[in-house]
């Protein structure tokens, strides 16, 4: 009976040790799972941060590109306006020159007509005297 009791005690101790080992293994697995989950969450957060930074950079680049394009457009517009103004001014000058030329030609024609009339008057006077 005593031997049986000793054997039972030893068996109980082995069983308790096995049970404790099982508990420790389960706890370790839970901790490992928790650690893995935290690491995955941290990695996800890091990825999101990086993506946010990339989006911000892309937005800034797009803004700069737009600003540069707008500036170029303004410069081109200014140059076009200057060319247009120059062309317009040149057109005005040409028209003015044409008007002046026409005026001069008309005056010359009038002057020639007056000269002719004076000459004819003199001719008639001479013809009357003769």
PDB file of C-alpha atoms in Angstrom:
ATOM      1  CA  UNK A   1       0.000   0.000   0.000  1.00  0.00           C
ATOM      2  CA  UNK A   2       2.860   2.362   0.814  1.00  0.00           C
ATOM      3  CA  UNK A   3       4.575   1.645  -2.507  1.00  0.00           C
ATOM      4  CA  UNK A   4       1.330   2.378  -4.307  1.00  0.00           C
ATOM      5  CA  UNK A   5       1.036   5.705  -2.469  1.00  0.00           C
ATOM      6  CA  UNK A   6       4.647   6.666  -3.373  1.00  0.00           C
ATOM      7  CA  UNK A   7       4.075   5.714  -7.015  1.00  0.00           C
ATOM      8  CA  UNK A   8       0.844   7.759  -7.032  1.00  0.00           C
ATOM      9  CA  UNK A   9       2.668  10.794  -5.549  1.00  0.00           C
ATOM     10  CA  UNK A  10       5.416  10.538  -8.206  1.00  0.00           C
ATOM     11  CA  UNK A  11       2.815  10.193 -10.975  1.00  0.00           C
ATOM     12  CA  UNK A  12       0.928  13.235  -9.606  1.00  0.00           C
ATOM     13  CA  UNK A  13       4.159  15.253  -9.529  1.00  0.00           C
ATOM     14  CA  UNK A  14       4.949  14.269 -13.172  1.00  0.00           C
ATOM     15  CA  UNK A  15       1.403  15.151 -14.204  1.00  0.00           C
ATOM     16  CA  UNK A  16       1.590  18.559 -12.409  1.00  0.00           C
ATOM     17  CA  UNK A  17       4.948  19.236 -14.043  1.00  0.00           C
ATOM     18  CA  UNK A  18       3.496  18.337 -17.459  1.00  0.00           C
ATOM     19  CA  UNK A  19       0.429  20.516 -16.764  1.00  0.00           C
ATOM     20  CA  UNK A  20       2.664  23.439 -15.693  1.00  0.00           C
ATOM     21  CA  UNK A  21       4.847  22.968 -18.774  1.00  0.00           C
ATOM     22  CA  UNK A  22       1.673  23.053 -20.916  1.00  0.00           C
ATOM     23  CA  UNK A  23       0.542  26.276 -19.195  1.00  0.00           C
ATOM     24  CA  UNK A  24       3.963  27.879 -19.772  1.00  0.00           C
ATOM     25  CA  UNK A  25       3.923  26.778 -23.463  1.00  0.00           C
ATOM     26  CA  UNK A  26       0.414  28.262 -23.964  1.00  0.00           C
ATOM     27  CA  UNK A  27       1.463  31.533 -22.252  1.00  0.00           C
ATOM     28  CA  UNK A  28       4.581  31.706 -24.442  1.00  0.00           C
ATOM     29  CA  UNK A  29       2.492  31.117 -27.586  1.00  0.00           C
ATOM     30  CA  UNK A  30       0.048  33.883 -26.558  1.00  0.00           C
ATOM     31  CA  UNK A  31       2.934  36.279 -25.918  1.00  0.00           C
ATOM     32  CA  UNK A  32       4.521  35.397 -29.272  1.00  0.00           C
ATOM     33  CA  UNK A  33       1.172  35.954 -31.060  1.00  0.00           C
ATOM     34  CA  UNK A  34       0.763  39.302 -29.287  1.00  0.00           C
ATOM     35  CA  UNK A  35       4.314  40.334 -30.226  1.00  0.00           C
ATOM     36  CA  UNK A  36       3.800  39.287 -33.848  1.00  0.00           C
ATOM     37  CA  UNK A  37       0.498  41.229 -34.018  1.00  0.00           C
ATOM     38  CA  UNK A  38       2.118  44.346 -32.535  1.00  0.00           C
ATOM     39  CA  UNK A  39       5.010  44.085 -34.999  1.00  0.00           C
ATOM     40  CA  UNK A  40       2.532  43.741 -37.902  1.00  0.00           C
ATOM     41  CA  UNK A  41       0.547  46.773 -36.649  1.00  0.00           C
ATOM     42  CA  UNK A  42       3.736  48.826 -36.309  1.00  0.00           C
ATOM     43  CA  UNK A  43       4.810  47.814 -39.822  1.00  0.00           C
ATOM     44  CA  UNK A  44       1.363  48.818 -41.160  1.00  0.00           C
ATOM     45  CA  UNK A  45       1.577  52.181 -39.361  1.00  0.00           C
ATOM     46  CA  UNK A  46       5.052  52.749 -40.787  1.00  0.00           C
ATOM     47  CA  UNK A  47       3.804  51.895 -44.294  1.00  0.00           C
ATOM     48  CA  UNK A  48       0.853  54.307 -43.890  1.00  0.00           C
ATOM     49  CA  UNK A  49       3.196  57.065 -42.681  1.00  0.00           C
ATOM     50  CA  UNK A  50       5.455  56.493 -45.682  1.00  0.00           C
ATOM     51  CA  UNK A  51       2.460  56.559 -48.064  1.00  0.00           C
ATOM     52  CA  UNK A  52       1.247  59.813 -46.471  1.00  0.00           C
ATOM     53  CA  UNK A  53       4.698  61.351 -46.988  1.00  0.00           C
ATOM     54  CA  UNK A  54       4.734  60.138 -50.615  1.00  0.00           C
ATOM     55  CA  UNK A  55       1.263  61.627 -51.252  1.00  0.00           C
ATOM     56  CA  UNK A  56       2.357  64.915 -49.697  1.00  0.00           C
ATOM     57  CA  UNK A  57       5.483  64.968 -51.895  1.00  0.00           C
ATOM     58  CA  UNK A  58       3.398  64.161 -54.979  1.00  0.00           C
ATOM     59  CA  UNK A  59       0.935  66.951 -54.141  1.00  0.00           C
ATOM     60  CA  UNK A  60       3.786  69.416 -53.634  1.00  0.00           C
ATOM     61  CA  UNK A  61       5.395  68.347 -56.924  1.00  0.00           C
ATOM     62  CA  UNK A  62       2.064  68.725 -58.742  1.00  0.00           C
ATOM     63  CA  UNK A  63       1.585  72.167 -57.175  1.00  0.00           C
ATOM     64  CA  UNK A  64       5.084  73.232 -58.225  1.00  0.00           C
ATOM     65  CA  UNK A  65       4.528  71.876 -61.738  1.00  0.00           C
ATOM     66  CA  UNK A  66       1.216  73.773 -61.959  1.00  0.00           C
ATOM     67  CA  UNK A  67       2.872  76.964 -60.672  1.00  0.00           C
ATOM     68  CA  UNK A  68       5.700  76.603 -63.207  1.00  0.00           C
ATOM     69  CA  UNK A  69       3.201  75.990 -66.027  1.00  0.00           C
ATOM     70  CA  UNK A  70       1.137  79.007 -64.941  1.00  0.00           C
ATOM     71  CA  UNK A  71       4.276  81.163 -64.821  1.00  0.00           C
ATOM     72  CA  UNK A  72       5.297  79.989 -68.309  1.00  0.00           C
ATOM     73  CA  UNK A  73       1.785  80.732 -69.561  1.00  0.00           C
ATOM     74  CA  UNK A  74       1.975  84.251 -68.098  1.00  0.00           C
ATOM     75  CA  UNK A  75       5.384  84.844 -69.690  1.00  0.00           C
ATOM     76  CA  UNK A  76       4.148  83.524 -73.047  1.00  0.00           C
ATOM     77  CA  UNK A  77       1.032  85.709 -72.769  1.00  0.00           C
ATOM     78  CA  UNK A  78       3.168  88.766 -72.012  1.00  0.00           C
ATOM     79  CA  UNK A  79       5.409  88.050 -74.997  1.00  0.00           C
ATOM     80  CA  UNK A  80       2.381  87.462 -77.227  1.00  0.00           C
ATOM     81  CA  UNK A  81       0.827  90.723 -75.992  1.00  0.00           C
ATOM     82  CA  UNK A  82       4.073  92.551 -76.710  1.00  0.00           C
ATOM     83  CA  UNK A  83       4.235  91.070 -80.218  1.00  0.00           C
ATOM     84  CA  UNK A  84       0.555  91.882 -80.770  1.00  0.00           C
ATOM     85  CA  UNK A  85       1.102  95.428 -79.490  1.00  0.00           C
ATOM     86  CA  UNK A  86       4.142  95.824 -81.757  1.00  0.00           C
ATOM     87  CA  UNK A  87       2.149  94.465 -84.706  1.00  0.00           C
ATOM     88  CA  UNK A  88      -0.771  96.739 -83.806  1.00  0.00           C
ATOM     89  CA  UNK A  89       1.582  99.747 -83.487  1.00  0.00           C
ATOM     90  CA  UNK A  90       3.215  98.847 -86.800  1.00  0.00           C
ATOM     91  CA  UNK A  91      -0.258  98.630 -88.365  1.00  0.00           C
ATOM     92  CA  UNK A  92      -1.161 102.054 -86.925  1.00  0.00           C
ATOM     93  CA  UNK A  93       2.093 103.552 -88.255  1.00  0.00           C
ATOM     94  CA  UNK A  94       1.468 101.986 -91.695  1.00  0.00           C
ATOM     95  CA  UNK A  95      -2.092 103.379 -91.795  1.00  0.00           C
ATOM     96  CA  UNK A  96      -0.864 106.808 -90.678  1.00  0.00           C
ATOM     97  CA  UNK A  97       1.855 106.730 -93.355  1.00  0.00           C
ATOM     98  CA  UNK A  98      -0.720 105.744 -96.007  1.00  0.00           C
ATOM     99  CA  UNK A  99      -3.026 108.585 -94.913  1.00  0.00           C
ATOM    100  CA  UNK A 100      -0.142 111.063 -94.985  1.00  0.00           C
ATOM    101  CA  UNK A 101       0.902 109.763 -98.438  1.00  0.00           C
ATOM    102  CA  UNK A 102      -2.677 110.088 -99.695  1.00  0.00           C
ATOM    103  CA  UNK A 103      -2.925 113.617 -98.241  1.00  0.00           C
ATOM    104  CA  UNK A 104       0.397 114.574 -99.807  1.00  0.00           C
ATOM    105  CA  UNK A 105      -0.620 113.135-103.159  1.00  0.00           C
ATOM    106  CA  UNK A 106      -3.989 114.953-103.009  1.00  0.00           C
ATOM    107  CA  UNK A 107      -2.262 118.258-102.108  1.00  0.00           C
ATOM    108  CA  UNK A 108       0.241 117.739-104.918  1.00  0.00           C
ATOM    109  CA  UNK A 109      -2.640 117.055-107.345  1.00  0.00           C
ATOM    110  CA  UNK A 110      -4.500 120.155-106.090  1.00  0.00           C
ATOM    111  CA  UNK A 111      -1.318 122.217-106.384  1.00  0.00           C
ATOM    112  CA  UNK A 112      -0.783 120.900-109.910  1.00  0.00           C
ATOM    113  CA  UNK A 113      -4.399 121.742-110.774  1.00  0.00           C
ATOM    114  CA  UNK A 114      -3.996 125.289-109.404  1.00  0.00           C
ATOM    115  CA  UNK A 115      -0.749 125.667-111.339  1.00  0.00           C
ATOM    116  CA  UNK A 116      -2.505 124.493-114.510  1.00  0.00           C
ATOM    117  CA  UNK A 117      -5.393 126.894-113.892  1.00  0.00           C
ATOM    118  CA  UNK A 118      -2.956 129.798-113.323  1.00  0.00           C
ATOM    119  CA  UNK A 119      -1.126 128.871-116.489  1.00  0.00           C
ATOM    120  CA  UNK A 120      -4.387 128.718-118.443  1.00  0.00           C
ATOM    121  CA  UNK A 121      -5.422 132.101-117.016  1.00  0.00           C
ATOM    122  CA  UNK A 122      -2.119 133.603-118.121  1.00  0.00           C
ATOM    123  CA  UNK A 123      -2.536 131.956-121.552  1.00  0.00           C
ATOM    124  CA  UNK A 124      -6.051 133.438-121.879  1.00  0.00           C
ATOM    125  CA  UNK A 125      -4.809 136.869-120.817  1.00  0.00           C
ATOM    126  CA  UNK A 126      -2.033 136.706-123.429  1.00  0.00           C
ATOM    127  CA  UNK A 127      -4.531 135.517-126.033  1.00  0.00           C
ATOM    128  CA  UNK A 128      -6.848 138.444-125.186  1.00  0.00           C
ATOM    129  CA  UNK A 129      -4.005 140.958-125.460  1.00  0.00           C
ATOM    130  CA  UNK A 130      -2.845 139.609-128.746  1.00  0.00           C
TER     131      UNK A 130
END
